[in-house]
Coordinates of C-alpha atoms in Angstrom, one line a residue:
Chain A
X39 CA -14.7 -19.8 -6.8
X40 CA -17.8 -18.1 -5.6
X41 CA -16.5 -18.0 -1.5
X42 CA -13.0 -16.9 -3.4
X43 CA -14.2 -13.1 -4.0
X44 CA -14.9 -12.2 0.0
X45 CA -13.9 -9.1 1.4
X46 CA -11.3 -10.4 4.2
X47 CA -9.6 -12.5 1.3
X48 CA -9.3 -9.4 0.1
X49 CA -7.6 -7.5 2.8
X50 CA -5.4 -10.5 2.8
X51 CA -4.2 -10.4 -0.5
X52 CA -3.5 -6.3 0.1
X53 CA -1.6 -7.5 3.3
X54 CA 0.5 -9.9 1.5
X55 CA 0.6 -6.6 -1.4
X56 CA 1.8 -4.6 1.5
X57 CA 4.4 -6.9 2.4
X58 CA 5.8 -7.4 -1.5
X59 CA 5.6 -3.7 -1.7
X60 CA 7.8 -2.9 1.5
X61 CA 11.2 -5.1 0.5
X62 CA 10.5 -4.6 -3.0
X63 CA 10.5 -1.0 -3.3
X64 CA 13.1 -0.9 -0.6
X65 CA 15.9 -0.6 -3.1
X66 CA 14.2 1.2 -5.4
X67 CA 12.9 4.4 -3.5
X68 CA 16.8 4.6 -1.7
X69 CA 17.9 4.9 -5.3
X70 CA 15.4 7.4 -6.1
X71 CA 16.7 10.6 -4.1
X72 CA 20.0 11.9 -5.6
X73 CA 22.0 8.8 -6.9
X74 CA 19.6 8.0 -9.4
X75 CA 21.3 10.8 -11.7
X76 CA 24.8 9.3 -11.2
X77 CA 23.2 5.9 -12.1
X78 CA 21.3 7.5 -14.9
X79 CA 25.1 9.6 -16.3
X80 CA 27.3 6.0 -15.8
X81 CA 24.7 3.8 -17.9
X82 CA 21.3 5.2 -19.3
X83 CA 19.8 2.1 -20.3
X84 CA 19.5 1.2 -16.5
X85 CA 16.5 3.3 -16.3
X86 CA 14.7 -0.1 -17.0
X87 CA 15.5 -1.4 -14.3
X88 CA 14.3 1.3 -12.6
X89 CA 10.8 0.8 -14.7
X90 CA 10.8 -2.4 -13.8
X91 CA 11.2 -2.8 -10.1
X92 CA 8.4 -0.1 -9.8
X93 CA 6.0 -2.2 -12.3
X94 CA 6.8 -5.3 -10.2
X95 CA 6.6 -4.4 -6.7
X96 CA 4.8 -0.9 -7.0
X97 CA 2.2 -1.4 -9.6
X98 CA 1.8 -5.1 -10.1
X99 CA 0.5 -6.1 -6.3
X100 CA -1.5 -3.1 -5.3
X101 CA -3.3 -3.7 -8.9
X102 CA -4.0 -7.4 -8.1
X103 CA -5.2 -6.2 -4.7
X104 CA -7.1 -3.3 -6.3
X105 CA -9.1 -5.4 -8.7
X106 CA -9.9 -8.3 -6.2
X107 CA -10.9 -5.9 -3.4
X108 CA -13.5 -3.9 -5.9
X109 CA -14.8 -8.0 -7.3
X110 CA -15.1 -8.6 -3.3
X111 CA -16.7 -5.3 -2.4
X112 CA -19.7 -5.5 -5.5
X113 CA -20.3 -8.8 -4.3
X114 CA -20.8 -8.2 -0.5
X115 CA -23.3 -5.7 -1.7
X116 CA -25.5 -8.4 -3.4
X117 CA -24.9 -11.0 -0.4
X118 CA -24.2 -9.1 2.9
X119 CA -21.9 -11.7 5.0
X120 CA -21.3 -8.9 7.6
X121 CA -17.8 -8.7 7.5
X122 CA -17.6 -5.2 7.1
X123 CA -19.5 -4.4 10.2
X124 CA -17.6 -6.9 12.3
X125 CA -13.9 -6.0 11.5
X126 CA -14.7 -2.6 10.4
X127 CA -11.9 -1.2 13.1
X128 CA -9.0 -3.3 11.6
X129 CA -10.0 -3.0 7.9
X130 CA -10.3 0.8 8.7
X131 CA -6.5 0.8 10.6
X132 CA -5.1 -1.4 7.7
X133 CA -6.3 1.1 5.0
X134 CA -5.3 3.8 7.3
X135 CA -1.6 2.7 7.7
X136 CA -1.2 2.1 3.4
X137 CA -3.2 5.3 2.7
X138 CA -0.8 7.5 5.0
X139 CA 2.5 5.4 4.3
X140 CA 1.9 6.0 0.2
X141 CA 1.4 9.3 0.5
X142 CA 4.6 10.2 2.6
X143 CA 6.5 7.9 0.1
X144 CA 5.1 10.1 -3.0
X145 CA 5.6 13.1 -1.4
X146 CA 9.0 12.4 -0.5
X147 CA 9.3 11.0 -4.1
X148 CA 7.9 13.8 -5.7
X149 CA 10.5 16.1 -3.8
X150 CA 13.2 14.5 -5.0
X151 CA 12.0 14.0 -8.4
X152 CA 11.7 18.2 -8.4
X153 CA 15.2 18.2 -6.7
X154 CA 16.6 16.1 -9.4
X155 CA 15.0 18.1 -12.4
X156 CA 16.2 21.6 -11.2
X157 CA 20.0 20.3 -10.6
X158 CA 20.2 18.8 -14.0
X159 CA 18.7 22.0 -15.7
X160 CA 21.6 23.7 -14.1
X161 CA 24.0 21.5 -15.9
X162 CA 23.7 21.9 -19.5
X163 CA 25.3 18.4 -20.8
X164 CA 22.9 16.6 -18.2
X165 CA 20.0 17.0 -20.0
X166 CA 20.3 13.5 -21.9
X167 CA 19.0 11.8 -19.3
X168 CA 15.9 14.4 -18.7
X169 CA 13.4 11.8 -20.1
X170 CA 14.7 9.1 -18.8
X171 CA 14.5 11.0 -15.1
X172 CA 10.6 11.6 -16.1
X173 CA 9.8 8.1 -17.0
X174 CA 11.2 6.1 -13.7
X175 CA 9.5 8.9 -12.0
X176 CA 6.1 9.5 -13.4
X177 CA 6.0 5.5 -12.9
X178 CA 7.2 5.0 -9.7
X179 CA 4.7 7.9 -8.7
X180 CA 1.9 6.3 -10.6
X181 CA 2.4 3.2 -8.4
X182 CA 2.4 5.1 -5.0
X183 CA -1.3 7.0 -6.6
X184 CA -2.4 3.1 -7.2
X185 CA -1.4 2.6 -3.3
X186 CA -3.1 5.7 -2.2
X187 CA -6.2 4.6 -4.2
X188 CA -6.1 1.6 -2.5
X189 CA -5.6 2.6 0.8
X190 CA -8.4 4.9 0.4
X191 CA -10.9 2.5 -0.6
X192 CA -9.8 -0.1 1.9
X193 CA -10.0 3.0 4.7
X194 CA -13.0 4.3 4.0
X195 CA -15.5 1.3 2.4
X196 CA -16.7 -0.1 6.5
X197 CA -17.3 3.4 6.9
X198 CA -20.0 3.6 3.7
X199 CA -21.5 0.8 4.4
X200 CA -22.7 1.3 8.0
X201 CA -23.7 4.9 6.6
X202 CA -26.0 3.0 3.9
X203 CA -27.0 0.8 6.7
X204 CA -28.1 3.8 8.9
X205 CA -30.0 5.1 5.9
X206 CA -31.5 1.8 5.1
X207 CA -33.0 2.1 8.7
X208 CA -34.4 5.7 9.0
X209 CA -37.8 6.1 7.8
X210 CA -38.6 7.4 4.3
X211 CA -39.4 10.8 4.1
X212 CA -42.3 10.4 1.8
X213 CA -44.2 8.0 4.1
Chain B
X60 CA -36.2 -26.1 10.4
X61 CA -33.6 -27.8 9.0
X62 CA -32.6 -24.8 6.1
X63 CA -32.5 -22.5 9.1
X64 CA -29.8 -24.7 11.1
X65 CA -27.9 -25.2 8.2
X66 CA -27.7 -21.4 7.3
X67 CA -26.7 -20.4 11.5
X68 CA -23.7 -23.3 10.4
X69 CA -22.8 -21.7 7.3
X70 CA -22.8 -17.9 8.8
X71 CA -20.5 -19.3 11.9
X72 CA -18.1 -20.7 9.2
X73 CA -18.3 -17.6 7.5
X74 CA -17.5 -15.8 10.7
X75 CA -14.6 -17.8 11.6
X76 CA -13.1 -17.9 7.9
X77 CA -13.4 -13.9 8.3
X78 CA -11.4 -14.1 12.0
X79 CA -8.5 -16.0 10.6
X80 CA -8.3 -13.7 7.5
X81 CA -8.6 -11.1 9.3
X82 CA -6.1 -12.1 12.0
X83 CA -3.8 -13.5 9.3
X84 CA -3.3 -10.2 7.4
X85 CA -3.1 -8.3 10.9
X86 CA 0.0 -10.7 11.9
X87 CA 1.5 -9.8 8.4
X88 CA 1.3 -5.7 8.3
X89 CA 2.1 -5.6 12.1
X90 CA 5.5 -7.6 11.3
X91 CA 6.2 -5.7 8.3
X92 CA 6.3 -2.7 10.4
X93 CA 7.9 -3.9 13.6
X94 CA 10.5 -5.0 11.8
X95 CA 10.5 -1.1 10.1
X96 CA 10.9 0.1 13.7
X97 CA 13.2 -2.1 15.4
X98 CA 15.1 -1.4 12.6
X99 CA 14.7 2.3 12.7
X100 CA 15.3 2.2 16.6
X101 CA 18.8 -0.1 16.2
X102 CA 19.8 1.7 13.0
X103 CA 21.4 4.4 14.3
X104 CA 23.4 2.9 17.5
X105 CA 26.9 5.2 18.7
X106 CA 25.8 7.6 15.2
X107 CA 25.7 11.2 16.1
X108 CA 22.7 12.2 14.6
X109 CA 20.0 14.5 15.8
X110 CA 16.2 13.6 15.4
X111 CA 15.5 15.0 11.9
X112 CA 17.9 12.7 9.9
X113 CA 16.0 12.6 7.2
X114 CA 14.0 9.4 5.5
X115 CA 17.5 8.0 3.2
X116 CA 19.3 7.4 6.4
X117 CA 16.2 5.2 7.5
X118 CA 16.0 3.7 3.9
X119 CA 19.6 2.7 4.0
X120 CA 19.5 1.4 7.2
X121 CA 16.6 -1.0 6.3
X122 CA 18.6 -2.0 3.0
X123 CA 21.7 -2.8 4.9
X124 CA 19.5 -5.1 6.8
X125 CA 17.7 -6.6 4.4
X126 CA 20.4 -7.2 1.4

């Protein structure tokens, strides 16, 4: 259990997170630009669906991923195995190529969602389906902030720790 | 003397557990996204489109493929 919590089982498990999150939010996100409000009109109560597929494949693997990384992370602090200063370049790329790929997807997913809201405020008998609009997007956008998180932490933690390494190095300044 | 040898063993291991991680989750996002582009790159074969098609047409593409 204790060799489970190390940092490259970490970036695994966001790899295979990666993975999950590209086929399973494949049909989601094509659903999400203006067809979601026919969907939404023909049968409201699909809007769980919609919930759904984003808690499973959105939210559900980069939280996993999330939590695991951050376990893995505290304890490389305690015990240095040096994993971060020898694949920094890759772990760096990998958080890199989630980081930038989540935040096209919720700015794309964000447009639409401000796309949708203005056309169904043009329609009077559309607004039913207002909230239901707001939920499958606040949580499908909620997911993609999770992956940009993620992506952020994975990107940037090599980087602190050779800076805290540096530091560690240079003489104090009160000696 | 025998502490130290030990430790040199267990940091190797550690080193070579790391490499095969490491390699094992580059193998994985590199497919994922080879398969996004030679998707992207056959998606659109004899379609008059111009270069800004926009990210659905990708999208659909993929799902064709995929489901």
């Amino acid at each position: 259990m204790r060799k489970l919590f190390r940092v490259e089982i970490g970036v695994f498990v966001w790899a295979l997170a990666f993975a999950v999150f590209f086929f399973g939010s494949l049909s989601l996100s094509i659903n999400l630009d203006y067809r979601i409000v026919d969907v939404l009109l023909a049968n409201p109560d699909s809007y769980s669906a919609y919930v759904q597929d984003a808690l499973l494949y959105l939210i559900l693997p980069a939280a996993i991923a999330f939590a695991f990384m951050i376990v893995a992370l505290a304890k490389e602090v305690k015990s240095p195995t040096g994993v971060l200063e020898a694949f920094w370049l890759p772990i760096t790329v990998f958080g890199f190529v989630f980081f930038l790929l989540s935040l096209l997807s919720l700015r794309t997913t964000y447009y639409y969602y401000q796309y949708n809201v203005s056309w169904i405020r043009s329609y009077a008998s559309y607004t039913d389906i207002m909230p239901l609009i707001q939920t499958v997007y606040t949580t499908v956008m909620m997911g993609y902030v999770v992956w940009v998180l993620g992506g952020f932490l994975l990107m940037l933690s090599p980087i602190f720790k050779i800076i805290l390494n540096r530091r560690a190095d240079l003489p104090s300044p009160r000696a | 003397l025998d502490t130290t040898n030990e430790r040199e063993e267990d940091e190797k291991e550690a080193v070579q557990r790391a490499r095969l991680f490491i390699y094992l989750s580059a193998v994985i996002v590199i497919a994922v996204l080879l398969y996004a582009l030679v998707v992207y790159l056959t998606a659109f074969e004899g379609v008059p489109v111009g270069p800004f098609t926009g990210m659905s047409d990708f999208q659909s593409a993929l799902m064709m493929k995929v489901v």
